[in-house]
mmCIF file of C-alpha atoms and ligand atoms in Angstrom:
data_model
loop_
_atom_site.group_PDB
_atom_site.id
_atom_site.type_symbol
_atom_site.label_atom_id
_atom_site.label_comp_id
_atom_site.label_asym_id
_atom_site.label_seq_id
_atom_site.Cartn_x
_atom_site.Cartn_y
_atom_site.Cartn_z
ATOM 1 C CA UNK A 1 87.355 116.741 107.863
ATOM 2 C CA UNK A 2 90.633 118.249 106.668
ATOM 3 C CA UNK A 3 93.689 116.018 107.029
ATOM 4 C CA UNK A 4 96.068 117.480 109.641
ATOM 5 C CA UNK A 5 98.265 114.661 110.853
ATOM 6 C CA UNK A 6 101.440 116.721 110.530
ATOM 7 C CA UNK A 7 101.365 120.491 111.074
ATOM 8 C CA UNK A 8 104.945 121.488 110.340
ATOM 9 C CA UNK A 9 106.404 124.833 111.437
ATOM 10 C CA UNK A 10 108.889 126.844 109.404
ATOM 11 C CA UNK A 11 110.269 130.111 110.814
ATOM 12 C CA UNK A 12 109.098 132.775 108.349
ATOM 13 C CA UNK A 13 112.387 134.671 108.216
ATOM 14 C CA UNK A 14 114.472 131.613 107.292
ATOM 15 C CA UNK A 15 114.768 131.565 103.513
ATOM 16 C CA UNK A 16 116.618 128.266 103.238
ATOM 17 C CA UNK A 17 114.064 126.509 105.486
ATOM 18 C CA UNK A 18 111.206 127.936 103.375
ATOM 19 C CA UNK A 19 112.877 126.661 100.199
ATOM 20 C CA UNK A 20 112.852 123.149 101.707
ATOM 21 C CA UNK A 21 109.136 123.235 102.437
ATOM 22 C CA UNK A 22 107.920 121.815 99.077
ATOM 23 C CA UNK A 23 110.078 118.705 99.566
ATOM 24 C CA UNK A 24 108.556 117.902 102.972
ATOM 25 C CA UNK A 25 105.537 115.547 103.133
ATOM 26 C CA UNK A 26 103.667 117.489 105.844
ATOM 27 C CA UNK A 27 99.878 117.723 105.593
ATOM 28 C CA UNK A 28 100.154 121.382 106.605
ATOM 29 C CA UNK A 29 103.143 123.678 106.272
ATOM 30 C CA UNK A 30 102.809 126.605 108.680
ATOM 31 C CA UNK A 31 105.000 129.587 107.899
ATOM 32 C CA UNK A 32 105.576 131.347 111.199
ATOM 33 C CA UNK A 33 105.443 135.065 111.955
ATOM 34 C CA UNK A 34 105.270 134.630 115.719
ATOM 35 C CA UNK A 35 107.750 133.392 118.284
ATOM 36 C CA UNK A 36 110.285 131.743 115.970
ATOM 37 C CA UNK A 37 110.841 135.180 114.356
ATOM 38 C CA UNK A 38 112.623 137.893 116.380
ATOM 39 C CA UNK A 39 110.941 141.350 116.505
ATOM 40 C CA UNK A 40 113.493 142.971 114.192
ATOM 41 C CA UNK A 41 112.852 140.323 111.514
ATOM 42 C CA UNK A 42 109.025 140.474 111.420
ATOM 43 C CA UNK A 43 108.855 142.746 108.394
ATOM 44 C CA UNK A 44 111.334 140.637 106.434
ATOM 45 C CA UNK A 45 109.378 137.489 107.358
ATOM 46 C CA UNK A 46 106.065 139.023 106.183
ATOM 47 C CA UNK A 47 107.609 139.807 102.831
ATOM 48 C CA UNK A 48 109.263 136.381 102.478
ATOM 49 C CA UNK A 49 106.016 134.611 103.338
ATOM 50 C CA UNK A 50 103.974 136.752 100.946
ATOM 51 C CA UNK A 51 106.400 135.893 98.134
ATOM 52 C CA UNK A 52 106.545 132.173 98.975
ATOM 53 C CA UNK A 53 102.934 131.209 99.771
ATOM 54 C CA UNK A 54 102.535 129.331 96.509
ATOM 55 C CA UNK A 55 106.001 127.807 96.595
ATOM 56 C CA UNK A 56 105.369 126.440 100.125
ATOM 57 C CA UNK A 57 102.296 124.586 98.849
ATOM 58 C CA UNK A 58 103.834 123.399 95.584
ATOM 59 C CA UNK A 59 104.699 119.968 97.026
ATOM 60 C CA UNK A 60 101.053 119.275 97.925
ATOM 61 C CA UNK A 61 100.930 120.579 101.514
ATOM 62 C CA UNK A 62 98.195 122.910 102.675
ATOM 63 C CA UNK A 63 99.673 126.306 103.636
ATOM 64 C CA UNK A 64 98.900 128.135 106.879
ATOM 65 C CA UNK A 65 100.585 131.142 108.468
ATOM 66 C CA UNK A 66 100.886 131.658 112.223
ATOM 67 C CA UNK A 67 100.198 135.274 113.161
ATOM 68 C CA UNK A 68 100.942 137.318 116.266
ATOM 69 C CA UNK A 69 98.082 137.779 118.762
ATOM 70 C CA UNK A 70 96.137 141.062 118.936
ATOM 71 C CA UNK A 71 97.857 142.312 122.127
ATOM 72 C CA UNK A 72 101.148 142.627 120.216
ATOM 73 C CA UNK A 73 99.628 145.236 117.842
ATOM 74 C CA UNK A 74 101.281 143.304 114.992
ATOM 75 C CA UNK A 75 98.290 141.226 113.914
ATOM 76 C CA UNK A 76 96.925 143.743 111.455
ATOM 77 C CA UNK A 77 100.255 144.155 109.655
ATOM 78 C CA UNK A 78 100.678 140.368 109.581
ATOM 79 C CA UNK A 79 97.279 139.868 107.966
ATOM 80 C CA UNK A 80 97.687 142.701 105.456
ATOM 81 C CA UNK A 81 100.886 141.031 104.272
ATOM 82 C CA UNK A 82 99.808 137.413 104.041
ATOM 83 C CA UNK A 83 96.161 137.136 102.993
ATOM 84 C CA UNK A 84 96.682 136.328 99.307
ATOM 85 C CA UNK A 85 95.813 133.401 97.024
ATOM 86 C CA UNK A 86 97.688 130.316 98.174
ATOM 87 C CA UNK A 87 96.871 130.850 101.850
ATOM 88 C CA UNK A 88 94.526 128.190 103.255
ATOM 89 C CA UNK A 89 94.469 129.223 106.887
ATOM 90 C CA UNK A 90 95.856 131.353 109.673
ATOM 91 C CA UNK A 91 96.823 130.103 113.085
ATOM 92 C CA UNK A 92 96.161 132.674 115.800
ATOM 93 C CA UNK A 93 98.849 132.457 118.471
ATOM 94 C CA UNK A 94 97.957 132.820 122.171
ATOM 95 C CA UNK A 95 94.227 132.968 121.552
ATOM 96 C CA UNK A 96 92.641 133.920 124.852
ATOM 97 C CA UNK A 97 89.042 134.859 124.189
ATOM 98 C CA UNK A 98 86.226 134.465 121.625
ATOM 99 C CA UNK A 99 86.499 138.225 120.878
ATOM 100 C CA UNK A 100 90.021 137.584 119.489
ATOM 101 C CA UNK A 101 88.479 135.136 117.044
ATOM 102 C CA UNK A 102 85.594 137.425 116.031
ATOM 103 C CA UNK A 103 88.010 140.251 115.327
ATOM 104 C CA UNK A 104 90.114 137.934 113.171
ATOM 105 C CA UNK A 105 87.054 136.706 111.297
ATOM 106 C CA UNK A 106 86.023 140.304 110.463
ATOM 107 C CA UNK A 107 89.514 141.224 109.305
ATOM 108 C CA UNK A 108 89.760 138.135 107.098
ATOM 109 C CA UNK A 109 86.367 138.932 105.621
ATOM 110 C CA UNK A 110 87.539 142.466 104.739
ATOM 111 C CA UNK A 111 90.813 141.295 103.209
ATOM 112 C CA UNK A 112 89.144 138.550 101.186
ATOM 113 C CA UNK A 113 86.704 141.114 99.753
ATOM 114 C CA UNK A 114 89.458 143.603 98.987
ATOM 115 C CA UNK A 115 91.552 140.957 97.258
ATOM 116 C CA UNK A 116 88.826 139.159 95.329
ATOM 117 C CA UNK A 117 89.211 135.951 97.282
ATOM 118 C CA UNK A 118 85.895 134.166 97.951
ATOM 119 C CA UNK A 119 84.751 135.119 101.466
ATOM 120 C CA UNK A 120 85.349 132.285 103.918
ATOM 121 C CA UNK A 121 88.313 130.795 102.028
ATOM 122 C CA UNK A 122 90.836 131.349 104.814
ATOM 123 C CA UNK A 123 90.336 128.970 107.735
ATOM 124 C CA UNK A 124 91.196 129.769 111.343
ATOM 125 C CA UNK A 125 93.215 127.523 113.600
ATOM 126 C CA UNK A 126 93.588 128.502 117.250
ATOM 127 C CA UNK A 127 96.577 128.025 119.468
ATOM 128 C CA UNK A 128 95.239 127.504 122.981
ATOM 129 C CA UNK A 129 98.408 128.001 124.943
ATOM 130 C CA UNK A 130 97.685 130.166 127.965
ATOM 131 C CA UNK A 131 95.630 129.468 131.077
ATOM 132 C CA UNK A 132 92.938 131.774 129.675
ATOM 133 C CA UNK A 133 93.201 130.170 126.245
ATOM 134 C CA UNK A 134 92.701 126.716 127.734
ATOM 135 C CA UNK A 135 89.690 127.779 129.817
ATOM 136 C CA UNK A 136 88.099 129.596 126.846
ATOM 137 C CA UNK A 137 88.903 126.950 124.236
ATOM 138 C CA UNK A 138 85.279 125.999 123.506
ATOM 139 C CA UNK A 139 83.757 129.506 123.264
ATOM 140 C CA UNK A 140 86.726 130.554 121.128
ATOM 141 C CA UNK A 141 86.328 127.546 118.825
ATOM 142 C CA UNK A 142 82.651 128.357 118.256
ATOM 143 C CA UNK A 143 83.144 132.125 117.766
ATOM 144 C CA UNK A 144 83.606 131.804 113.987
ATOM 145 C CA UNK A 145 82.568 129.246 111.401
ATOM 146 C CA UNK A 146 86.084 129.455 110.002
ATOM 147 C CA UNK A 147 87.636 127.699 113.021
ATOM 148 C CA UNK A 148 88.490 124.131 112.014
ATOM 149 C CA UNK A 149 91.154 123.108 114.530
ATOM 150 C CA UNK A 150 92.639 123.822 117.947
ATOM 151 C CA UNK A 151 96.268 123.298 118.852
ATOM 152 C CA UNK A 152 97.343 122.760 122.441
ATOM 153 C CA UNK A 153 100.541 124.795 122.906
ATOM 154 C CA UNK A 154 102.436 123.325 125.841
ATOM 155 C CA UNK A 155 105.469 125.613 125.807
ATOM 156 C CA UNK A 156 103.579 128.867 126.362
ATOM 157 C CA UNK A 157 101.082 127.096 128.603
ATOM 158 C CA UNK A 158 103.767 125.967 131.049
ATOM 159 C CA UNK A 159 105.277 129.459 130.927
ATOM 160 C CA UNK A 160 101.908 130.978 131.821
ATOM 161 C CA UNK A 161 101.420 128.435 134.616
ATOM 162 C CA UNK A 162 104.961 129.131 135.891
ATOM 163 C CA UNK A 163 105.967 125.470 135.778
ATOM 164 C CA UNK A 164 108.789 123.598 134.097
ATOM 165 C CA UNK A 165 107.950 121.730 130.874
ATOM 166 C CA UNK A 166 108.864 118.022 130.952
ATOM 167 C CA UNK A 167 108.836 115.337 128.263
ATOM 168 C CA UNK A 168 106.466 113.206 130.376
ATOM 169 C CA UNK A 169 104.083 116.185 130.504
ATOM 170 C CA UNK A 170 102.196 115.514 133.759
ATOM 171 C CA UNK A 171 102.030 119.295 134.303
ATOM 172 C CA UNK A 172 100.099 119.620 131.004
ATOM 173 C CA UNK A 173 97.490 116.928 131.500
ATOM 174 C CA UNK A 174 94.509 119.069 132.493
ATOM 175 C CA UNK A 175 94.868 121.505 129.600
ATOM 176 C CA UNK A 176 95.774 118.767 127.123
ATOM 177 C CA UNK A 177 92.619 116.803 127.974
ATOM 178 C CA UNK A 178 90.453 119.927 128.151
ATOM 179 C CA UNK A 179 91.494 121.326 124.766
ATOM 180 C CA UNK A 180 90.912 117.995 123.014
ATOM 181 C CA UNK A 181 87.391 117.794 124.444
ATOM 182 C CA UNK A 182 86.695 121.471 123.596
ATOM 183 C CA UNK A 183 87.843 120.859 120.030
ATOM 184 C CA UNK A 184 85.599 117.841 119.558
ATOM 185 C CA UNK A 185 82.642 119.594 121.195
ATOM 186 C CA UNK A 186 83.061 122.361 118.600
ATOM 187 C CA UNK A 187 83.416 119.882 115.715
ATOM 188 C CA UNK A 188 87.087 120.789 115.246
ATOM 189 C CA UNK A 189 90.259 118.746 114.906
ATOM 190 C CA UNK A 190 92.465 118.615 118.007
ATOM 191 C CA UNK A 191 96.170 119.024 117.298
ATOM 192 C CA UNK A 192 98.683 118.055 119.937
ATOM 193 C CA UNK A 193 101.538 120.196 121.271
ATOM 194 C CA UNK A 194 105.062 120.303 119.835
ATOM 195 C CA UNK A 195 107.453 117.705 121.225
ATOM 196 C CA UNK A 196 110.532 119.829 121.792
ATOM 197 C CA UNK A 197 113.066 116.998 122.397
ATOM 198 C CA UNK A 198 113.122 116.459 118.631
ATOM 199 C CA UNK A 199 115.940 113.881 118.691
ATOM 200 C CA UNK A 200 114.075 111.577 121.090
ATOM 201 C CA UNK A 201 112.095 109.486 118.631
ATOM 202 C CA UNK A 202 111.023 106.869 121.194
ATOM 203 C CA UNK A 203 109.683 109.563 123.540
ATOM 204 C CA UNK A 204 107.916 111.246 120.618
ATOM 205 C CA UNK A 205 106.088 108.084 119.574
ATOM 206 C CA UNK A 206 105.045 107.408 123.165
ATOM 207 C CA UNK A 207 103.729 110.943 123.542
ATOM 208 C CA UNK A 208 101.801 110.683 120.246
ATOM 209 C CA UNK A 209 100.171 107.446 121.402
ATOM 210 C CA UNK A 210 99.164 109.102 124.679
ATOM 211 C CA UNK A 211 97.714 112.156 122.886
ATOM 212 C CA UNK A 212 95.815 110.005 120.388
ATOM 213 C CA UNK A 213 93.946 108.386 123.255
ATOM 214 C CA UNK A 214 92.926 111.880 124.411
ATOM 215 C CA UNK A 215 91.422 112.592 120.981
ATOM 216 C CA UNK A 216 94.281 114.364 119.210
ATOM 217 C CA UNK A 217 94.325 113.679 115.467
ATOM 218 C CA UNK A 218 97.522 115.440 114.485
ATOM 219 C CA UNK A 219 100.568 117.178 115.874
ATOM 220 C CA UNK A 220 102.351 120.504 115.679
ATOM 221 C CA UNK A 221 105.888 119.661 114.551
ATOM 222 C CA UNK A 222 109.179 121.514 114.679
ATOM 223 C CA UNK A 223 111.660 119.200 112.947
ATOM 224 C CA UNK A 224 111.468 117.363 109.574
ATOM 225 C CA UNK A 225 112.247 114.021 111.266
ATOM 226 C CA UNK A 226 108.869 114.207 113.060
ATOM 227 C CA UNK A 227 106.775 114.331 109.854
ATOM 228 C CA UNK A 228 106.949 110.691 108.733
ATOM 229 C CA UNK A 229 106.157 109.280 112.213
ATOM 230 C CA UNK A 230 103.207 111.654 112.557
ATOM 231 C CA UNK A 231 101.755 110.763 109.165
ATOM 232 C CA UNK A 232 102.052 107.107 110.084
ATOM 233 C CA UNK A 233 100.884 107.275 113.708
ATOM 234 C CA UNK A 234 97.869 109.551 113.165
ATOM 235 C CA UNK A 235 96.552 107.391 110.327
ATOM 236 C CA UNK A 236 94.469 104.397 111.421
ATOM 237 C CA UNK A 237 96.812 101.448 111.982
ATOM 238 C CA UNK A 238 96.447 98.172 110.038
ATOM 239 C CA UNK A 239 95.001 96.597 113.211
ATOM 240 C CA UNK A 240 92.472 99.444 113.620
ATOM 241 C CA UNK A 241 91.360 99.059 110.016
ATOM 242 C CA UNK A 242 91.020 95.292 110.268
ATOM 243 C CA UNK A 243 88.988 95.698 113.475
ATOM 244 C CA UNK A 244 86.788 98.411 111.928
ATOM 245 C CA UNK A 245 86.059 96.320 108.819
ATOM 246 C CA UNK A 246 85.196 93.317 110.994
ATOM 247 C CA UNK A 247 82.897 95.381 113.210
ATOM 248 C CA UNK A 248 81.073 96.955 110.260
ATOM 249 C CA UNK A 249 80.577 93.605 108.512
ATOM 250 C CA UNK A 250 79.420 91.786 111.663
ATOM 251 C CA UNK A 251 77.105 94.586 112.793
ATOM 252 C CA UNK A 252 75.484 94.896 109.360
ATOM 253 C CA UNK A 253 75.173 91.166 108.640
ATOM 254 C CA UNK A 254 74.501 89.732 112.096
ATOM 255 C CA UNK A 255 72.849 92.791 113.635
ATOM 256 C CA UNK A 256 71.011 95.203 111.357
ATOM 257 C CA UNK A 257 69.989 92.537 108.796
ATOM 258 C CA UNK A 258 68.506 90.445 111.594
ATOM 259 C CA UNK A 259 66.771 93.261 113.449
ATOM 260 C CA UNK A 260 69.364 93.627 116.216
ATOM 261 C CA UNK A 261 71.548 96.577 117.271
ATOM 262 C CA UNK A 262 73.859 94.649 119.590
ATOM 263 C CA UNK A 263 76.110 91.810 118.436
ATOM 264 C CA UNK A 264 79.282 90.116 119.585
ATOM 265 C CA UNK A 265 82.589 90.595 117.741
ATOM 266 C CA UNK A 266 85.761 88.870 118.972
ATOM 267 C CA UNK A 267 84.295 88.475 122.429
ATOM 268 C CA UNK A 268 83.179 92.096 122.850
ATOM 269 C CA UNK A 269 79.816 93.754 122.525
ATOM 270 C CA UNK A 270 79.319 95.892 119.441
ATOM 271 C CA UNK A 271 76.363 98.280 119.489
ATOM 272 C CA UNK A 272 75.511 101.422 117.518
ATOM 273 C CA UNK A 273 78.252 103.797 118.851
ATOM 274 C CA UNK A 274 80.911 101.104 118.358
ATOM 275 C CA UNK A 275 79.668 100.604 114.779
ATOM 276 C CA UNK A 276 79.711 104.383 114.199
ATOM 277 C CA UNK A 277 83.211 104.611 115.628
ATOM 278 C CA UNK A 278 84.374 101.839 113.280
ATOM 279 C CA UNK A 279 82.837 103.678 110.332
ATOM 280 C CA UNK A 280 84.631 106.870 111.377
ATOM 281 C CA UNK A 281 87.949 104.991 111.285
ATOM 282 C CA UNK A 282 87.198 103.831 107.728
ATOM 283 C CA UNK A 283 86.123 107.312 106.572
ATOM 284 C CA UNK A 284 89.246 108.863 108.131
ATOM 285 C CA UNK A 285 91.334 106.301 106.251
ATOM 286 C CA UNK A 286 89.539 107.189 103.004
ATOM 287 C CA UNK A 287 90.178 110.943 103.579
ATOM 288 C CA UNK A 288 93.857 110.308 104.233
ATOM 289 C CA UNK A 289 94.207 108.081 101.170
ATOM 290 C CA UNK A 290 92.491 110.720 98.997
ATOM 291 C CA UNK A 291 94.774 113.459 100.394
ATOM 292 C CA UNK A 292 97.917 111.382 99.806
ATOM 293 C CA UNK A 293 96.790 110.463 96.284
ATOM 294 C CA UNK A 294 96.157 114.112 95.411
ATOM 295 C CA UNK A 295 99.595 115.065 96.766
ATOM 296 C CA UNK A 296 101.316 112.424 94.624
ATOM 297 C CA UNK A 297 99.127 112.968 91.588
HETATM 298 N N1 COA B 301 111.841 123.901 108.429
HETATM 299 C C1 COA B 301 112.537 123.574 107.324
HETATM 300 N N2 COA B 301 113.697 122.895 107.368
HETATM 301 C C2 COA B 301 114.160 122.527 108.592
HETATM 302 C C3 COA B 301 113.476 122.852 109.775
HETATM 303 C C4 COA B 301 112.261 123.562 109.667
HETATM 304 N N3 COA B 301 111.547 123.878 110.758
HETATM 305 N N4 COA B 301 114.169 122.364 110.832
HETATM 306 C C5 COA B 301 115.253 121.762 110.334
HETATM 307 N N5 COA B 301 115.269 121.863 108.986
HETATM 308 C C6 COA B 301 116.274 121.300 108.072
HETATM 309 C C7 COA B 301 117.661 121.863 108.323
HETATM 310 O O1 COA B 301 117.856 123.010 107.541
HETATM 311 C C8 COA B 301 118.528 120.727 107.896
HETATM 312 O O2 COA B 301 118.609 120.695 106.493
HETATM 313 P P1 COA B 301 119.972 120.212 105.722
HETATM 314 O O3 COA B 301 120.123 118.781 106.099
HETATM 315 O O4 COA B 301 119.652 120.415 104.267
HETATM 316 O O5 COA B 301 121.049 121.091 106.244
HETATM 317 C C9 COA B 301 117.748 119.496 108.299
HETATM 318 O O6 COA B 301 116.391 119.920 108.351
HETATM 319 C C10 COA B 301 118.160 118.929 109.639
HETATM 320 O O7 COA B 301 118.132 119.968 110.591
HETATM 321 P P2 COA B 301 118.965 119.867 111.969
HETATM 322 O O8 COA B 301 120.391 120.244 111.736
HETATM 323 O O9 COA B 301 118.705 118.551 112.590
HETATM 324 O O10 COA B 301 118.224 120.957 112.851
HETATM 325 P P3 COA B 301 118.783 122.346 113.325
HETATM 326 O O11 COA B 301 119.702 122.109 114.486
HETATM 327 O O12 COA B 301 119.290 123.103 112.145
HETATM 328 O O13 COA B 301 117.464 123.059 113.842
HETATM 329 C C11 COA B 301 115.595 123.594 115.208
HETATM 330 C C12 COA B 301 116.729 122.595 114.964
HETATM 331 C C13 COA B 301 114.695 123.051 116.299
HETATM 332 C C14 COA B 301 116.188 124.947 115.654
HETATM 333 C C15 COA B 301 114.800 123.752 113.865
HETATM 334 O O14 COA B 301 114.328 122.481 113.522
HETATM 335 C C16 COA B 301 113.689 124.761 113.891
HETATM 336 O O15 COA B 301 113.908 125.962 113.768
HETATM 337 N N6 COA B 301 112.425 124.305 114.007
HETATM 338 C C17 COA B 301 111.250 125.151 113.941
HETATM 339 C C18 COA B 301 111.079 125.948 115.205
HETATM 340 C C19 COA B 301 109.773 126.645 115.214
HETATM 341 O O16 COA B 301 109.132 126.872 114.191
HETATM 342 N N7 COA B 301 109.295 127.018 116.422
HETATM 343 C C20 COA B 301 108.014 127.650 116.544
HETATM 344 C C21 COA B 301 106.920 126.667 116.777
HETATM 345 S S1 COA B 301 107.051 125.860 118.340
HETATM 346 MG MG1 MG B 302 103.608 129.597 121.661
#
């Protein structure tokens, strides 16, 4: 699975922010063409992004671009401008329906052919951030093989639901749970919503812990100060790793080797799904370590 602990947003019309991107240790840098760019600046942002795709990834981050949804009539112009070597994925804002995803898949296919990029190179990430987008998260996620991740977008979601967004987020719980389950059902990574109170580090860490228990494996971020905590908190903790190693060793030595598929470890039953879960923790750790090594190397 791709490593997406920190999905960091940079408004696409802000040249000085874009210049900072290579120095930031985000797993993904997303250059934005959507709501952080005012309508009059879209063309300038497309041009800036096109010119800086490679620069944005030069510090080792994977580069995505967030594009405007089809209803805006801007999507085509966005894609024409930004599908070039250096682009790893596009994030479709306000995805509401599997047809939105199919249309994007076809357009990416055409652009990759026209530009001699191997077909299928550009991944799709979906922002599920409307009532319709939340309800259709699973069919949308399975509408194209390119889709590798779903982001829950709480700011637009609360707007669509006509409720006030809070840091505690009780008003988001249904959609936040639903989108994580839809993502996993589709074999995708679930990425949690932006935490807009970017100076509240205690609240951020609490919200990350809550989202992790729902199945989120990374977070959409708006401020550089959120990158380090995300990279740390979405990696398996030292305790998780110690537990996983203990489970694997006990299950293999005391269980499998002795013809059993249920053993006791630290007073709790360990059977096959617990063993598999422990192995997933260790393989996630290995993927993260490989990603970090490649970035540094
Ligand atoms: N990308 C790159 N650099 C950023 C950045 C970003 N998204 N956000 C902040 N920075 C830089 C600032 O330029 C500043 O750099 P400096 O120390 O060299 O001057 C440093 O990080 C600290 O920034 P700070 O002064 O704390 O933030 P701010 O008040 O300038 O900006 C926001 C706050 C929220 C407006 C800004 O972080 C932002 O625009 N975030 C992205 C918003 C976005 O993409 N929204 C759409 C997705 S929800
Ligand atoms: Mg939004």
